[in-house]
CSV table of C-alpha atoms and ligand atoms in Angstrom, one decimal:
chain,number,residue,atom,x,y,z
K,1,MET,CA,0.1,-0.2,0.1
K,2,THR,CA,1.4,3.5,-1.1
K,3,VAL,CA,1.3,6.1,1.6
K,4,ALA,CA,-1.3,8.1,-0.4
K,5,ALA,CA,-3.9,5.2,0.1
K,6,ARG,CA,-2.9,4.9,3.5
K,7,LEU,CA,-3.3,8.3,4.3
K,8,ALA,CA,-6.8,8.3,2.4
K,9,GLN,CA,-8.0,4.8,3.8
K,10,MET,CA,-7.1,6.9,7.8
K,11,ARG,CA,-9.1,9.7,6.5
K,12,GLU,CA,-11.7,7.8,6.0
K,13,LEU,CA,-11.7,6.0,9.1
K,14,ILE,CA,-11.4,9.0,11.1
K,15,ALA,CA,-14.7,10.0,9.7
K,16,ASP,CA,-16.3,6.8,10.7
K,17,ALA,CA,-15.6,7.1,13.9
K,18,ALA,CA,-16.4,10.7,14.1
K,19,SER,CA,-19.8,10.3,12.5
K,20,ASP,CA,-20.1,7.0,14.9
K,21,ALA,CA,-19.5,9.5,17.7
K,22,SER,CA,-22.0,12.2,16.4
K,23,ARG,CA,-19.1,14.5,16.0
K,24,THR,CA,-17.7,16.3,12.6
K,25,ILE,CA,-14.1,16.3,11.1
K,26,ASP,CA,-14.0,19.8,11.4
K,27,GLU,CA,-13.8,19.6,14.9
K,28,LEU,CA,-10.6,17.7,13.9
K,29,THR,CA,-7.0,17.9,13.8
K,30,LEU,CA,-4.5,15.0,12.3
K,31,VAL,CA,-1.0,15.7,12.9
K,32,VAL,CA,0.7,12.5,11.1
K,33,VAL,CA,3.6,11.4,13.6
K,34,THR,CA,6.9,11.2,11.3
K,35,LYS,CA,9.6,10.2,13.7
K,36,PHE,CA,12.3,7.9,12.3
K,37,HIS,CA,10.9,8.8,8.8
K,38,SER,CA,12.8,11.1,6.5
K,39,ALA,CA,12.2,14.5,5.3
K,40,GLU,CA,11.4,12.9,1.7
K,41,LEU,CA,8.6,11.5,3.6
K,42,VAL,CA,7.1,14.5,5.1
K,43,ARG,CA,7.5,16.5,1.3
K,44,GLU,CA,5.1,13.7,0.3
K,45,LEU,CA,2.8,13.6,2.9
K,46,HIS,CA,2.8,17.5,1.9
K,47,ARG,CA,2.0,17.1,-1.2
K,48,LEU,CA,-1.0,15.1,-0.3
K,49,GLY,CA,-2.6,18.1,1.9
K,50,VAL,CA,-1.2,17.3,5.3
K,51,ARG,CA,-0.1,20.3,7.1
K,52,ASP,CA,0.2,19.1,10.6
K,53,PHE,CA,3.5,17.0,11.9
K,54,GLY,CA,4.3,15.5,15.2
K,55,GLU,CA,7.6,14.3,16.1
K,56,ASN,CA,9.1,12.9,19.6
K,57,ARG,CA,12.7,13.8,19.7
K,58,HIS,CA,13.9,17.1,19.9
K,59,GLN,CA,17.3,16.3,17.6
K,60,GLU,CA,15.5,14.7,15.0
K,61,ALA,CA,12.5,17.1,14.4
K,62,MET,CA,15.0,20.0,14.5
K,63,LEU,CA,17.0,18.6,11.4
K,64,LYS,CA,13.8,17.6,9.9
K,65,ALA,CA,12.0,20.7,10.3
K,66,GLU,CA,15.7,22.4,8.8
K,67,GLU,CA,14.9,20.4,5.8
K,68,VAL,CA,11.6,21.2,4.8
K,69,SER,CA,12.1,24.9,5.5
K,70,ASP,CA,10.5,25.8,2.3
K,71,LEU,CA,7.0,24.1,3.2
K,72,ASP,CA,4.3,25.5,4.9
K,73,LEU,CA,3.5,23.6,7.6
K,74,ARG,CA,2.8,23.2,11.7
K,75,TRP,CA,5.3,21.0,13.7
K,76,HIS,CA,4.1,19.2,16.7
K,77,PHE,CA,6.5,18.6,19.2
K,78,ILE,CA,5.0,15.4,21.4
K,79,GLY,CA,7.9,13.8,23.2
K,80,GLN,CA,9.4,14.1,26.6
K,81,LEU,CA,11.5,17.7,26.4
K,82,GLN,CA,14.3,18.6,28.3
K,83,THR,CA,14.4,21.8,29.8
K,84,ASN,CA,17.5,22.9,28.7
K,85,LYS,CA,16.2,21.6,24.9
K,86,ALA,CA,13.3,23.7,25.3
K,87,LYS,CA,14.1,26.9,24.2
K,88,GLN,CA,15.8,25.3,21.1
K,89,ALA,CA,12.3,23.6,19.9
K,90,SER,CA,10.5,26.7,20.4
K,91,GLN,CA,12.4,28.1,17.1
K,92,TYR,CA,10.5,25.4,15.0
K,93,ALA,CA,7.8,23.8,17.5
K,94,HIS,CA,4.2,25.7,16.6
K,95,ALA,CA,2.8,23.4,19.0
K,96,ILE,CA,4.0,21.7,22.2
K,97,HIS,CA,2.0,18.9,23.4
K,98,SER,CA,4.4,17.4,25.9
K,99,ILE,CA,4.5,20.4,28.6
K,100,ASP,CA,4.4,18.3,32.2
K,101,ARG,CA,6.2,20.2,34.4
K,102,ALA,CA,6.5,23.9,35.6
K,103,ARG,CA,10.4,24.1,34.8
K,104,LEU,CA,9.6,23.3,31.5
K,105,VAL,CA,7.2,26.3,31.4
K,106,THR,CA,9.9,28.5,33.1
K,107,SER,CA,12.5,27.6,30.2
K,108,LEU,CA,10.1,28.8,27.7
K,109,VAL,CA,9.0,32.3,29.0
K,110,GLY,CA,12.4,34.1,27.8
K,111,ALA,CA,13.1,32.4,24.6
K,112,SER,CA,12.5,34.7,21.7
K,113,LEU,CA,10.6,33.1,19.1
K,114,PRO,CA,10.7,33.4,15.4
K,115,THR,CA,9.5,37.2,14.4
K,116,ASP,CA,5.8,37.3,13.8
K,117,ALA,CA,5.2,34.2,15.2
K,118,PRO,CA,2.6,33.7,17.3
K,119,PRO,CA,3.0,31.7,20.8
K,120,ILE,CA,3.4,28.1,21.2
K,121,GLU,CA,0.8,26.5,21.2
K,122,ALA,CA,0.9,24.4,24.5
K,123,PHE,CA,-0.9,21.3,25.4
K,124,VAL,CA,-0.6,20.0,29.6
K,125,GLN,CA,0.8,16.4,29.3
K,126,VAL,CA,-1.2,14.5,31.5
K,127,ASN,CA,0.1,10.7,32.6
K,128,LEU,CA,-2.9,8.5,33.0
K,129,THR,CA,-0.8,5.5,34.6
K,130,GLU,CA,0.8,5.2,37.9
K,131,ASP,CA,4.1,5.0,36.4
K,132,PRO,CA,6.1,8.8,36.5
K,133,ALA,CA,8.5,7.5,34.0
K,134,ARG,CA,5.8,7.4,31.2
K,135,GLY,CA,6.0,11.1,30.9
K,136,GLY,CA,3.2,13.7,32.0
K,137,ALA,CA,2.2,15.4,35.1
K,138,ALA,CA,0.0,13.6,38.2
K,139,PRO,CA,-3.7,15.0,37.2
K,140,ASP,CA,-3.4,16.6,40.4
K,141,ASP,CA,-0.6,18.9,39.0
K,142,VAL,CA,-2.4,19.8,35.8
K,143,GLU,CA,-4.4,23.0,36.9
K,144,ALA,CA,-1.4,24.5,38.5
K,145,ILE,CA,0.8,23.8,35.0
K,146,ALA,CA,-2.2,25.6,33.0
K,147,VAL,CA,-1.8,28.5,35.3
K,148,GLN,CA,1.5,28.8,34.7
K,149,ILE,CA,1.4,28.4,31.1
K,150,LEU,CA,-1.5,31.0,31.2
K,151,GLU,CA,0.7,33.4,32.5
K,152,THR,CA,3.3,33.0,30.2
K,153,PRO,CA,3.3,35.4,27.1
K,154,ASN,CA,5.0,32.9,24.5
K,155,LEU,CA,2.6,30.2,25.1
K,156,GLN,CA,-1.2,29.7,24.4
K,157,LEU,CA,-2.6,27.2,26.5
K,158,ARG,CA,-4.6,24.9,24.5
K,159,GLY,CA,-5.8,22.1,26.4
K,160,VAL,CA,-4.6,18.8,27.5
K,161,MET,CA,-3.0,15.7,26.1
K,162,ALA,CA,-1.8,11.8,27.1
K,163,VAL,CA,-0.7,9.0,25.8
K,164,ALA,CA,-3.5,5.9,26.7
K,165,PRO,CA,-2.3,3.4,29.1
K,166,LEU,CA,-1.1,-0.2,27.5
K,167,PRO,CA,-4.2,-2.3,27.2
K,168,GLU,CA,-3.4,-4.6,30.1
K,169,GLU,CA,-3.2,-2.1,32.5
K,170,GLU,CA,-6.3,0.2,31.3
K,171,SER,CA,-8.6,0.1,28.7
K,172,PRO,CA,-8.3,3.5,26.2
K,173,GLU,CA,-11.8,4.5,26.9
K,174,SER,CA,-12.1,4.7,30.5
K,175,ALA,CA,-8.8,6.2,30.4
K,176,PHE,CA,-9.6,8.4,27.9
K,177,GLU,CA,-12.9,9.8,29.9
K,178,ARG,CA,-10.8,10.6,32.8
K,179,LEU,CA,-9.0,12.5,30.6
K,180,ARG,CA,-11.9,14.3,29.6
K,181,GLY,CA,-12.7,15.2,33.1
K,182,ILE,CA,-9.3,16.6,33.5
K,183,SER,CA,-9.4,18.8,30.3
K,184,GLU,CA,-13.2,19.8,31.7
K,185,ARG,CA,-11.3,21.1,35.1
K,186,VAL,CA,-9.0,23.1,32.7
K,187,ARG,CA,-11.4,24.7,31.0
K,188,THR,CA,-13.2,26.1,33.9
K,189,ILE,CA,-9.6,27.9,34.4
K,190,GLU,CA,-9.7,28.7,30.9
K,191,PRO,CA,-12.6,28.0,28.6
K,192,THR,CA,-10.8,28.4,25.4
K,193,ALA,CA,-8.3,26.1,26.3
K,194,SER,CA,-10.8,22.8,25.3
K,195,ALA,CA,-8.3,21.1,23.0
K,196,ILE,CA,-7.8,17.0,23.8
K,197,SER,CA,-4.6,15.9,22.2
K,198,ALA,CA,-5.3,11.8,21.9
K,199,GLY,CA,-5.6,9.0,20.0
K,200,MET,CA,-2.9,7.3,18.2
K,201,THR,CA,-2.8,4.7,15.2
K,202,HIS,CA,-4.3,2.0,18.0
K,203,ASP,CA,-6.8,3.7,19.7
K,204,TYR,CA,-7.9,6.8,17.9
K,205,ARG,CA,-11.4,5.9,17.5
K,206,GLU,CA,-11.8,5.7,21.6
K,207,ALA,CA,-10.0,9.1,21.7
K,208,ILE,CA,-12.7,10.9,18.8
K,209,ALA,CA,-15.4,8.9,21.2
K,210,ALA,CA,-14.1,10.7,24.5
K,211,GLY,CA,-13.8,14.3,22.7
K,212,ALA,CA,-10.1,14.5,21.0
K,213,THR,CA,-9.8,17.2,19.0
K,214,HIS,CA,-5.9,16.1,17.7
K,215,LEU,CA,-5.6,13.0,17.0
K,216,ARG,CA,-1.4,11.6,17.1
K,217,ILE,CA,-1.3,9.0,13.7
K,218,GLY,CA,1.5,7.2,13.1
K,219,SER,CA,2.5,4.0,11.9
K,220,ALA,CA,-0.9,3.8,10.2
K,221,ILE,CA,-0.2,6.4,7.7
K,222,THR,CA,3.3,6.5,7.3
K,223,GLY,CA,4.3,2.5,7.8
K,224,ASN,CA,6.4,0.6,9.7
K,225,ARG,CA,9.2,2.4,11.5
K,226,PRO,CA,12.4,1.9,10.1
K,227,SER,CA,13.9,0.1,12.4
K,228,ALA,CA,16.8,0.0,14.9
K,229,ARG,CA,17.4,3.7,15.8
E,301,PLP,C1,4.7,7.9,17.9
E,301,PLP,C2,3.9,8.5,19.1
E,301,PLP,C3,2.4,8.8,18.4
E,301,PLP,C4,2.0,7.7,17.0
E,301,PLP,O1,1.9,6.4,17.1
E,301,PLP,P1,1.3,5.7,16.3
E,301,PLP,O2,1.4,4.5,17.0
E,301,PLP,O3,2.5,5.2,15.5
E,301,PLP,O4,0.3,6.4,15.6
E,301,PLP,C5,1.8,9.2,19.0
E,301,PLP,N1,2.1,10.1,19.8
E,301,PLP,C6,3.2,9.9,20.6
E,301,PLP,C7,3.4,10.9,21.8
E,301,PLP,C8,4.1,9.2,20.0
E,301,PLP,O5,5.1,9.0,20.3
């Protein structure tokens, strides 16, 4: 199957899932995750109409963004971000989905964004598991981080983000329902921060049913990742 065919199929599946959830596709942003794949694939996806791309490793994202800097597109940083790399990431990332601690926000306070660039779209990543190593803030810390983002002019609070627990830990349905509840708490602080970044290749249907607005889909569209990197 070609990339074009996989993208077309995914778009149809997303439309079906939206319709099953009585939602419309205009509420959904498809972020195609291109980690481990070449800048050439980004170009091909761009030709096919994709404008939102996701990366989870800073070094790789920075180089790829440079290689396709002639294209009109938006980079979403979705991986764990080291505090000392945050300023560099702010030079290419239009959105950061993985803000999960106060120090990360602090490190972005003084970042000088490219001229005329709007504030970076900021999502507070929530850890839906009990394992602190997974990344994401504990649910009880999310509101404080959201408030801190609201006080940072370089950042625009968009909402929350999460990765589902492993299927044997908890079903994506129930995990994403908890995420929806956390999103509602954030919206009481800032009503416009209504975005929910959730849903990957294997759980986008459950995410759409639970109100996701930003789907982060990789392998279903890009094919298997080139191995061993
Ligand atoms: C890799 C990745 C994705 C995409 O995963 P697929 O299963 O390939 O769709 C989404 N979100 C994050 C945070 C990722 O690291």
